[in-house]
XYZ file of C-alpha atoms in Angstrom:
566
model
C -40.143 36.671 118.243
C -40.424 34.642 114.704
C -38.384 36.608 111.983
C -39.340 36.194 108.368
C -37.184 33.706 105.856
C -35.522 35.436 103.331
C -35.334 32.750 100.171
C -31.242 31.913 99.699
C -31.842 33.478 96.058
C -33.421 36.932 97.616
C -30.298 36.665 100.005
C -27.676 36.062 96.879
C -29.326 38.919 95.118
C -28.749 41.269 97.697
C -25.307 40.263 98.781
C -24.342 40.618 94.866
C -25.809 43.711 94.423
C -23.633 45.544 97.662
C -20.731 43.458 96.076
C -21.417 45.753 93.197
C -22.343 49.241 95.262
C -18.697 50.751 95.880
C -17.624 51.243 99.773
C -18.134 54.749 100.921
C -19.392 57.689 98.753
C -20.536 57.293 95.573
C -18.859 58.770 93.031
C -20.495 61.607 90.859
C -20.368 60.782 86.921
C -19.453 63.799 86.166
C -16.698 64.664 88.505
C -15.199 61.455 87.553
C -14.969 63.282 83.996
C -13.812 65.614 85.025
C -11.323 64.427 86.897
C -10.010 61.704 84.127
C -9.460 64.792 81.853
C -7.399 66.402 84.373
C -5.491 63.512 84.476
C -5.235 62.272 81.013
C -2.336 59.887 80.080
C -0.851 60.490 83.332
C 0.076 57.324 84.767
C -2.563 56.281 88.228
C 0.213 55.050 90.463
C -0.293 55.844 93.989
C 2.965 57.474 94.367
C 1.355 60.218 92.272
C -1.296 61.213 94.651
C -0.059 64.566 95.710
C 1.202 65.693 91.853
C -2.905 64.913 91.170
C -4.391 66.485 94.049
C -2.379 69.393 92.580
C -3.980 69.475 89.274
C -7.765 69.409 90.789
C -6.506 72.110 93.054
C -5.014 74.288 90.714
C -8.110 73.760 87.935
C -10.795 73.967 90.910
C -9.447 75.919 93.659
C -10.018 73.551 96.090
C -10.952 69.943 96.299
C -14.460 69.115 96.749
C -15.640 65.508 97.931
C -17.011 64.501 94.944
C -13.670 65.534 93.084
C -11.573 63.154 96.061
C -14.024 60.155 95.439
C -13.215 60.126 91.654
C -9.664 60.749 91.827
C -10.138 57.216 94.561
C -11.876 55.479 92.225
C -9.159 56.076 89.309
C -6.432 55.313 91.095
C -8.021 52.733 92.781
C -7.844 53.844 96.136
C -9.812 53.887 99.817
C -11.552 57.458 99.561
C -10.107 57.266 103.291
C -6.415 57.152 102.058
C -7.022 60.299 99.370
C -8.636 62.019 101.996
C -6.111 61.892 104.575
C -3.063 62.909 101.775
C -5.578 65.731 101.281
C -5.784 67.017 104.779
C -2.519 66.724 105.820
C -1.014 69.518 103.367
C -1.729 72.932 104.114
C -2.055 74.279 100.434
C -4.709 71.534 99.718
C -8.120 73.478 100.751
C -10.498 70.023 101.493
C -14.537 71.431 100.974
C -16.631 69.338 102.934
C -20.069 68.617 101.551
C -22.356 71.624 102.014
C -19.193 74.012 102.895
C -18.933 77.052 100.962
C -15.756 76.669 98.414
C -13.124 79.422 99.130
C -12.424 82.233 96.390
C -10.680 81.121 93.441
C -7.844 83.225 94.693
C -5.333 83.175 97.624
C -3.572 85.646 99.014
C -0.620 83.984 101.342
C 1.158 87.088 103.674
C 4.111 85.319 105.282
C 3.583 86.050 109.232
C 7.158 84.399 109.852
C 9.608 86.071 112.162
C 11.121 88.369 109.179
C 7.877 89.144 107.926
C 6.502 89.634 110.837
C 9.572 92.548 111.883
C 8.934 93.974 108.601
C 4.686 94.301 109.058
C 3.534 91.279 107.733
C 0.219 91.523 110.564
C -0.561 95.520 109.236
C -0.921 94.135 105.886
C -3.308 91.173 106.966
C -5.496 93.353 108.639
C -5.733 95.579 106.100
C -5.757 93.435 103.293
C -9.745 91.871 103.551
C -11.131 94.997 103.147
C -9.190 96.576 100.357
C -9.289 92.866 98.002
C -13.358 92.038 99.080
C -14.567 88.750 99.540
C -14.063 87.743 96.444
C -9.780 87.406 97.209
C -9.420 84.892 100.631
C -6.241 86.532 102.721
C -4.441 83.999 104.808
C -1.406 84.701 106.966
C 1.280 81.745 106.002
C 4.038 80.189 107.442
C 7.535 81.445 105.665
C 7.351 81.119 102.253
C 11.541 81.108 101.981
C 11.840 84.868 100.851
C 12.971 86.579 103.875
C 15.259 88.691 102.486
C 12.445 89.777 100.747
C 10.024 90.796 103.588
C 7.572 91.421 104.031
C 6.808 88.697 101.412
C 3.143 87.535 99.958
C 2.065 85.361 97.402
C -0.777 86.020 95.062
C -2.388 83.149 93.571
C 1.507 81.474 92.687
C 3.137 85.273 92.150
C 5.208 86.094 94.703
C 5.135 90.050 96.111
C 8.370 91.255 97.290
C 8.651 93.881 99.683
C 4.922 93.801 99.716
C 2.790 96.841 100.284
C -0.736 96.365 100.250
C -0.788 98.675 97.387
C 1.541 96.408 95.314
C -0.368 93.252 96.601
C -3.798 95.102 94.823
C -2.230 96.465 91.935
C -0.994 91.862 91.404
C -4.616 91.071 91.934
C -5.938 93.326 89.331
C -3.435 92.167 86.450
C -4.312 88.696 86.753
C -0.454 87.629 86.639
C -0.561 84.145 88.024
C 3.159 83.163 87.867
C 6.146 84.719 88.424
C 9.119 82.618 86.393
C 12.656 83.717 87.096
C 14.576 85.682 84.230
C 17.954 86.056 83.718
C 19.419 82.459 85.468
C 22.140 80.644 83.490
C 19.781 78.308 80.808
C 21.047 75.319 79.371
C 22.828 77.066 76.180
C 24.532 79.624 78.404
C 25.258 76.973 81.064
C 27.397 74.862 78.433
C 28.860 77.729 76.448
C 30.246 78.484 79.945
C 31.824 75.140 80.345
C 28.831 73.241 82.008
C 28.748 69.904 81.645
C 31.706 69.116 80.871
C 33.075 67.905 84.122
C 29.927 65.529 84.042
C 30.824 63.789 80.253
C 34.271 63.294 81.550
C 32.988 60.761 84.457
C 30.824 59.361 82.319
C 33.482 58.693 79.488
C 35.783 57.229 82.589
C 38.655 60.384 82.633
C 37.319 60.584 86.408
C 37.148 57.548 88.414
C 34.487 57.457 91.217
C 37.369 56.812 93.824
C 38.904 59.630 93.309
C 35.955 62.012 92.910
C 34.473 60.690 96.095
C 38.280 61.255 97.579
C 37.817 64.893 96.530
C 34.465 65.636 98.631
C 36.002 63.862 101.480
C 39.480 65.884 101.432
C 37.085 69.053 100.740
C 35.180 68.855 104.137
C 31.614 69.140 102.371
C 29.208 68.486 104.637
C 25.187 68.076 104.206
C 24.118 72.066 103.914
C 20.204 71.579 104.703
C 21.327 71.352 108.183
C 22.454 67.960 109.103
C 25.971 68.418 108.387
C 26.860 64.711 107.665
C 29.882 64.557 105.521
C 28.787 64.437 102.314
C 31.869 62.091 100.995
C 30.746 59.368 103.616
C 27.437 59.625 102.515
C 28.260 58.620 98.596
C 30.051 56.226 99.770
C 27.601 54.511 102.181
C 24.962 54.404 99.829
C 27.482 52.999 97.011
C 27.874 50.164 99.356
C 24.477 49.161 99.358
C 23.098 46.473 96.539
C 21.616 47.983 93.796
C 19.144 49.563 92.233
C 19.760 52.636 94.607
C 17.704 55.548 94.437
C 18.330 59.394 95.056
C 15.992 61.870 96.626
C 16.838 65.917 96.384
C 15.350 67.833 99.244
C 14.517 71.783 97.842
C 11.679 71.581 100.750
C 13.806 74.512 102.424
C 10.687 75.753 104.987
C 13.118 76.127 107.938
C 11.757 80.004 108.555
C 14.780 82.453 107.678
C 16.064 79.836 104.768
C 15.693 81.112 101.372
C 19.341 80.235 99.796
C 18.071 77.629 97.571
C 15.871 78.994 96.156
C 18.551 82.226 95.353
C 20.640 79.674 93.842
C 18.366 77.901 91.689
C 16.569 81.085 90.554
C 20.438 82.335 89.050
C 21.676 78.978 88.085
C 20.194 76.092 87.743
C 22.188 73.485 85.959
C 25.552 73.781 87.973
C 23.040 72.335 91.098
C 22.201 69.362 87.795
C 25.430 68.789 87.130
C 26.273 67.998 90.780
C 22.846 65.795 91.053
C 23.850 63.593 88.062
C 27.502 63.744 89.352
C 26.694 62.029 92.322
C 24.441 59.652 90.717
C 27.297 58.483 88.269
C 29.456 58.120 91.433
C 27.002 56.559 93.619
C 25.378 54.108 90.951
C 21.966 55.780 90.345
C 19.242 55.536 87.604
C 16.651 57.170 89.146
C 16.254 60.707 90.968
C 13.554 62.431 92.599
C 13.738 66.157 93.331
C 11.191 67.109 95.187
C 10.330 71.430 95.558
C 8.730 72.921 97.606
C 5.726 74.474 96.240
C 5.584 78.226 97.242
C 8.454 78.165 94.588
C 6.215 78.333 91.271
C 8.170 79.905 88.926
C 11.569 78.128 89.886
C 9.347 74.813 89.417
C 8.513 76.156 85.767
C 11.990 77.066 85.054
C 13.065 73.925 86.114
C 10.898 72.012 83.864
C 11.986 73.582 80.921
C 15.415 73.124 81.988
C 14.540 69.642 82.351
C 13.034 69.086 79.394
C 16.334 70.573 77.456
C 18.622 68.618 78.980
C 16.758 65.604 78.290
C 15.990 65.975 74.566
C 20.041 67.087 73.921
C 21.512 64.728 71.719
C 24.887 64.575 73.338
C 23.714 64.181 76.768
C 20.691 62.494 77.013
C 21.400 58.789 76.021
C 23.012 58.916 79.294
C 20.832 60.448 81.926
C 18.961 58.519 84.767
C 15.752 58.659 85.024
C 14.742 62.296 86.532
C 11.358 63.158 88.264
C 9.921 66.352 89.692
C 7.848 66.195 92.562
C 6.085 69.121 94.018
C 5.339 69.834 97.955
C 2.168 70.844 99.510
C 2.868 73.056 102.464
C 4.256 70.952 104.712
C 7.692 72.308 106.803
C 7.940 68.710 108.274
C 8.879 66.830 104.847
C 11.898 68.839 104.993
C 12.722 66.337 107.025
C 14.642 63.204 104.902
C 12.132 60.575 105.746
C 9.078 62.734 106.110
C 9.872 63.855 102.261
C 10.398 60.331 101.236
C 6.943 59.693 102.667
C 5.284 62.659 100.836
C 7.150 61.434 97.124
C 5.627 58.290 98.438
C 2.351 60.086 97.880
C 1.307 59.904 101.517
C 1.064 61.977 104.096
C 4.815 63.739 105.208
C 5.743 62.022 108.526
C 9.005 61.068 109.526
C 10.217 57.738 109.653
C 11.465 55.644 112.916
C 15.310 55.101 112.744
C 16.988 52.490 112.354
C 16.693 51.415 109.053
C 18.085 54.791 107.958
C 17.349 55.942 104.493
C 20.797 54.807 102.993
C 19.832 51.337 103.376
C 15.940 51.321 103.570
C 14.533 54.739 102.091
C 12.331 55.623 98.909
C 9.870 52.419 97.576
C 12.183 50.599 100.397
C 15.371 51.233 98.666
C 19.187 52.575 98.954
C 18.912 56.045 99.131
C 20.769 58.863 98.617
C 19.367 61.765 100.034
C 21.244 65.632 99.778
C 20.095 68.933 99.883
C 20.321 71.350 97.107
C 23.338 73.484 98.276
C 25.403 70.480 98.940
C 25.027 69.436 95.131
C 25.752 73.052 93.950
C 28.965 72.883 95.259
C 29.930 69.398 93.263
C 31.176 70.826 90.164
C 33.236 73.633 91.399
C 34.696 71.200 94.202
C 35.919 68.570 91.565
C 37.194 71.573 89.319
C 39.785 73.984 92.221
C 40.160 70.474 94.287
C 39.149 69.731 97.966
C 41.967 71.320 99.347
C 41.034 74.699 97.764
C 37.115 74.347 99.395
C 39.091 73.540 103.046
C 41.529 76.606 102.596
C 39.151 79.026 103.271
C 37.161 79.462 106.640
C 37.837 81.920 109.667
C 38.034 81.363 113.197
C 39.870 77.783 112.640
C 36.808 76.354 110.943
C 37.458 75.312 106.921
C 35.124 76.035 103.681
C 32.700 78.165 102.509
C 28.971 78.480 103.961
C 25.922 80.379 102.025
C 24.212 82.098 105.006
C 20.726 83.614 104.429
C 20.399 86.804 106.465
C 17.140 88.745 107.161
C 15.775 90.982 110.054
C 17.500 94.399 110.751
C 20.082 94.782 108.564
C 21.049 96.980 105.457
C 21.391 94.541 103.293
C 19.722 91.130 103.432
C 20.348 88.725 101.020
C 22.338 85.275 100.666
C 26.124 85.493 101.731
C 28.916 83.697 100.612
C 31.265 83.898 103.570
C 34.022 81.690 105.135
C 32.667 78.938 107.266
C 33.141 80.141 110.628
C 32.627 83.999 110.509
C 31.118 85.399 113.251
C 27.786 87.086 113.597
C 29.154 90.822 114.073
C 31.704 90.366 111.029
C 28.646 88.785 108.759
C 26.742 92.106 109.635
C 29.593 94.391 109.355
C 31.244 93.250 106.352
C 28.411 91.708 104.293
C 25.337 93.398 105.045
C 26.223 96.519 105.618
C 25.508 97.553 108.648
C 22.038 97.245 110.381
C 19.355 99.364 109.619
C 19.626 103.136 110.158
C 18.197 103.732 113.172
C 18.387 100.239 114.546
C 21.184 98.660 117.363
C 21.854 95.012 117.402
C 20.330 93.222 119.905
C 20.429 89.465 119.300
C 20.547 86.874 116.425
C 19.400 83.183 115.188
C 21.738 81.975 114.305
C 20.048 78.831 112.614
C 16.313 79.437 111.748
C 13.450 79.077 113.652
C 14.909 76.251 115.679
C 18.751 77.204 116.375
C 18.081 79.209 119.099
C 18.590 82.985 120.224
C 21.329 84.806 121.028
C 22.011 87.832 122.349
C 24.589 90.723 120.870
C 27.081 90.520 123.642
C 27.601 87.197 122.293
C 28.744 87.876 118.976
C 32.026 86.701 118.736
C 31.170 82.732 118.261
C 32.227 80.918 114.846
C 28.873 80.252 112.736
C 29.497 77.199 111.903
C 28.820 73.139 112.731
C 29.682 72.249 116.391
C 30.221 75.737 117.485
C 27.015 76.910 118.748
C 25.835 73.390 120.495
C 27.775 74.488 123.604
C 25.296 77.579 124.035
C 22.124 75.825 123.465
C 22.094 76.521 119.383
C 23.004 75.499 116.339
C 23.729 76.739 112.631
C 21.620 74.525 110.600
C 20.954 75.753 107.046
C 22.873 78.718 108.102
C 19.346 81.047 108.249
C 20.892 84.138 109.991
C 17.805 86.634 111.367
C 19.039 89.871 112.959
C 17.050 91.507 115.845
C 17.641 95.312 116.805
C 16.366 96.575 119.983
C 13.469 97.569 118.292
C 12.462 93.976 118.674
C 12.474 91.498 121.884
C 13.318 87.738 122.459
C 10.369 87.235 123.477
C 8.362 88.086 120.743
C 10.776 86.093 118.401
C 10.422 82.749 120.909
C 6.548 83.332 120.330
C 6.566 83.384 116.735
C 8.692 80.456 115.950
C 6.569 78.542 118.887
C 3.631 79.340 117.086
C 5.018 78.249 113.643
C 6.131 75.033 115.189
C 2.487 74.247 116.479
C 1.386 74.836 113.048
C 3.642 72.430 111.486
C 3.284 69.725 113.551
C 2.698 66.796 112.032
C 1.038 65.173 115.337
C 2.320 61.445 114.668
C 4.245 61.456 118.079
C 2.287 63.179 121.192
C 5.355 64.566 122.735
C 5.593 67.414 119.494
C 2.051 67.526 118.949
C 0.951 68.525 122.380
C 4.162 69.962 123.529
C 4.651 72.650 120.533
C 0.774 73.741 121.425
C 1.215 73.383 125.376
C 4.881 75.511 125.088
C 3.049 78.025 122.766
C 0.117 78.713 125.115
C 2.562 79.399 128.130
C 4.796 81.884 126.255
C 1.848 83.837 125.038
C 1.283 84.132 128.820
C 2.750 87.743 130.394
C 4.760 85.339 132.742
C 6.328 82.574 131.809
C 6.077 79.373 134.031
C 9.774 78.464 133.625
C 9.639 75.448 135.843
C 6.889 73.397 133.787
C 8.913 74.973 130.648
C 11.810 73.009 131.586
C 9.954 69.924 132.272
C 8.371 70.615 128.853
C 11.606 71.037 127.054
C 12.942 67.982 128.435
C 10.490 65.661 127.073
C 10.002 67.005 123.900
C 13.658 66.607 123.437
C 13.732 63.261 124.665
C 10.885 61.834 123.434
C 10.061 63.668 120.230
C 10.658 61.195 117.061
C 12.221 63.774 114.625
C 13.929 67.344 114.830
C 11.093 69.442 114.905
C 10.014 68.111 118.212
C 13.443 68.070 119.926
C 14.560 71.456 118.375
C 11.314 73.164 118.996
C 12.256 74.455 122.639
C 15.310 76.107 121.732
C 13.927 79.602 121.219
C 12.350 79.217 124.517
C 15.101 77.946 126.663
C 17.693 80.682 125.196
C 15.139 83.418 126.005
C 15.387 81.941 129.775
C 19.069 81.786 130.074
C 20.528 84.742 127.774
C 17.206 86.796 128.181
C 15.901 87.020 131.608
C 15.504 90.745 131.864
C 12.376 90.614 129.320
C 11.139 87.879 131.428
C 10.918 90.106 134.811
């Protein structure tokens, strides 16, 4: 068959015209407008991705295509890339072409294990039909107020102790952020000798020797969980060539964890001083705190906060550069690298190791990388000395541990208590009891993913190393309470299902194992053989914590529990 010549200048013409079409969708005129007033003087740089998602989501209530193939084509990236940030955070709602946008409005009922003990699935069914179809009601992963449970969030107000009379009555008054009152500002903060500790490293009355020698003598160890001495860490990352970089992890989505936010909401700038502390000591101009974003008001707080210190005369010609970065929903960038990723702008998954993130971490560089608690403690460490921090602790363990306790008892709340307190004395002696009408039955003694114990065993030090022998661990130190109003069994399902939901499905043996393990629990017997199997590989093969803690619920349920199992 004889095709037709096309003349070389037809052929240049066309080639120079798709040269000129951009790849993929076109982009609307006016949500490109729109979009470049959201954005404003804000700098394009992709490491800002998520913090501009955010402002189309907040303005829009969701984020149509057109919207995503504008923001591509100002910062200058694939539509693909923006689209798969998009996706991959749960409190970005992606509208497909001809898909119906969802209500302006959210309603978020935490279904985690708290919430779920304290009627968090009553108040989702009855929720749609009292709000109408103009409020969308989602059930949420934990939303770190579980001593607050059950615990919703409308719009960005959180609803403590939520009723679904208290949930309406936040609808109707159009509130749309809750900011904490009565926390320690910046005037209050100094007046109270803050800051203080801080100018004297910086006008060289401490030496960084010394100050590191004082965490190390102390004991401090990383409090998001981890436990790695905190000491070490400075001094690791102080060994690595400069410029060094620092990354603050208030992600906190480990389901029973809410002490940060406690802390932060009461008094912010001690957890400052500590940051900029250990960025003297460790040789850092730049600092990234990133927050998780069910915390809206602390977020605003903290900006103001921010702001203050940064325009005070005395104190700002000397602070590093400081930058606030705001999570999407995502329990996996908890995790050191996976948050690195998500400041990165990209999606949150975690990192192979080695290079660990002390020598190879944010934009590729030194980093140091601490939890909020951990920094909280800097000030008062450096002010009573390491050895006062190491003289308290029960049980032969050493320092002080802020536990977050939910579930049964009297009095939930975060406890200060001696590293190394058992279960039955943290009940007794800080919460008050359990609940009238309610017998202890079992604990978790570390979240979602520390495992379950039962009551009979209540006589183990909560603290690091302890609870390994017995299948668990303390973590974060999230203490949830069960009463023998409530069963193992139901506990292992919830966390199994929270795990499935927060996988981020880079590495098959989480992915498919967390939604494989889920399915067989739900079942009304348990197939303990393949479970085992199961919990094997997904501890051996599972590239980050999530996967290899994720079958801890379910293998303490088989060894402590096996009556609910017959």
């Amino acid at each position: 068959m004889n095709h037709p010549v096309i003349p070389i200048a037809v052929q240049a013409s066309t080639q120079e015209r798709k040269r000129q079409a951009p790849k993929g969708r076109r982009v609307d005129p006016e949500a490109l407008l729109q979009v470049k007033a959201l954005l404003g003087e804000q700098p394009l740089r992709r490491d800002l991705l998520i913090e501009h998602l955010h402002k189309i989501q907040d303005r829009y209530g969701h984020l149509s295509a057109a919207h995503l193939a504008a923001l591509a084509q100002e910062m200058q990236l694939a539509q693909t890339e923006v689209y798969e940030v998009a996706t991959f955070y749960h409190h970005f709602d992606v509208v497909k072409e001809g898909q119906e946008a969802p209500p302006m409005l959210t309603v978020r009922v935490c279904d985690g294990l708290s919430c779920e003990m304290a009627g968090a699935q009553d108040l989702l069914a009855k929720l749609p039909t009292l709000l109408g179809r103009e409020v969308r009601v989602i059930a949420a992963p934990c939303i770190g107020r579980c001593e607050q449970a059950p615990a919703a969030v409308v719009g960005q107000n959180p609803v403590p102790q939520a009723t679904a009379d208290a949930i309406a009555k936040t609808v109707a008054s159009g509130q749309t952020q809750h900011i904490p009152t009565g926390f320690l500002d910046l005037d209050a903060y100094r007046a109270a000798g803050g800051y203080a500790l801080m100018q004297a490293c910086w006008q060289g009355k401490r030496d960084v020797d010394s100050v590191i020698r004082t965490l190390e003598d102390s004991g401090l160890r990383g409090l998001g969980g981890a436990g790695f001495p905190a000491g070490r860490k400075w001094r690791i990352v102080r060994a690595e060539a400069a410029p060094r970089l620092m990354a603050v992890n208030i992600d906190e989505g480990e389901p029973g964890t809410f002490k940060d936010r406690a802390m932060l909401e009461t008094d912010p700038h001690r957890f400052l001083e500590g940051m900029l502390i250990a960025a003297w000591a460790v040789g850092i101009d730049q600092v990234y705190i990133y927050l998780r974003d069910e915390y809206h008001g602390c977020r605003a707080m903290l900006e103001t906060e921010l702001a203050k210190l940064q325009a005070d005369p005395v104190l700002a010609a000397q602070l590093p550069s400081i930058s606030l970065r705001r999570g999407a929903g995502a329990y996996i960038c908890g995790e050191e690298s996976a948050m690195i990723e998500s400041i990165e702008g990209k999606r949150g998954m975690p990192r192979l190791r080695p290079p660990y993130v002390a020598q190879v971490g944010l934009f590729g560089r030194p980093t140091l990388e601490h939890n909020f608690e951990t920094l909280f403690w800097v000030r008062e460490l450096l002010e009573k000395g390491g050895a006062w921090f190491a003289s308290h602790g029960a049980n032969g363990r050493k320092g002080l541990r802020s536990f977050s306790v939910s579930g049964r008892v009297r009095s939930p709340g975060v406890k200060l208590a001696p590293a190394g307190i058992t279960i039955q004395a943290l009940i007794d002696d800080y919460c008050g009891g359990m609940q009238d009408g309610h017998r202890f039955y079992g604990y978790l003694p570390g979240g979602a993913s520390g495992g379950i114990l039962p009551a009979s065993m209540n006589d183990i030090p909560l603290d690091f190393d302890t609870l390994q022998p017995y299948g668990c661990f303390i973590g974060s130190a999230a203490v949830v309470v069960l009463s023998d109003k409530d069963t193992a069994v139901a506990a292992a399902r919830n966390t199994l299902r929270f795990f499935k939901h927060e996988s981020c499905g880079q590495c098959t043996p989480c992915r498919n194992g967390t939604a494989k393990a889920s399915d067989l629990i739900e079942q009304a017997t348990w197939d303990q053989d393949l479970l085992a199997d199961l919990s094997a590989v997904m501890r051996d093969a599972s590239i980050c914590g999530l996967g290899q803690a994720a079958p801890n619920p379910i293998d303490c349920v088989i060894k402590y529990f096996p009556n609910e199992l017959t």
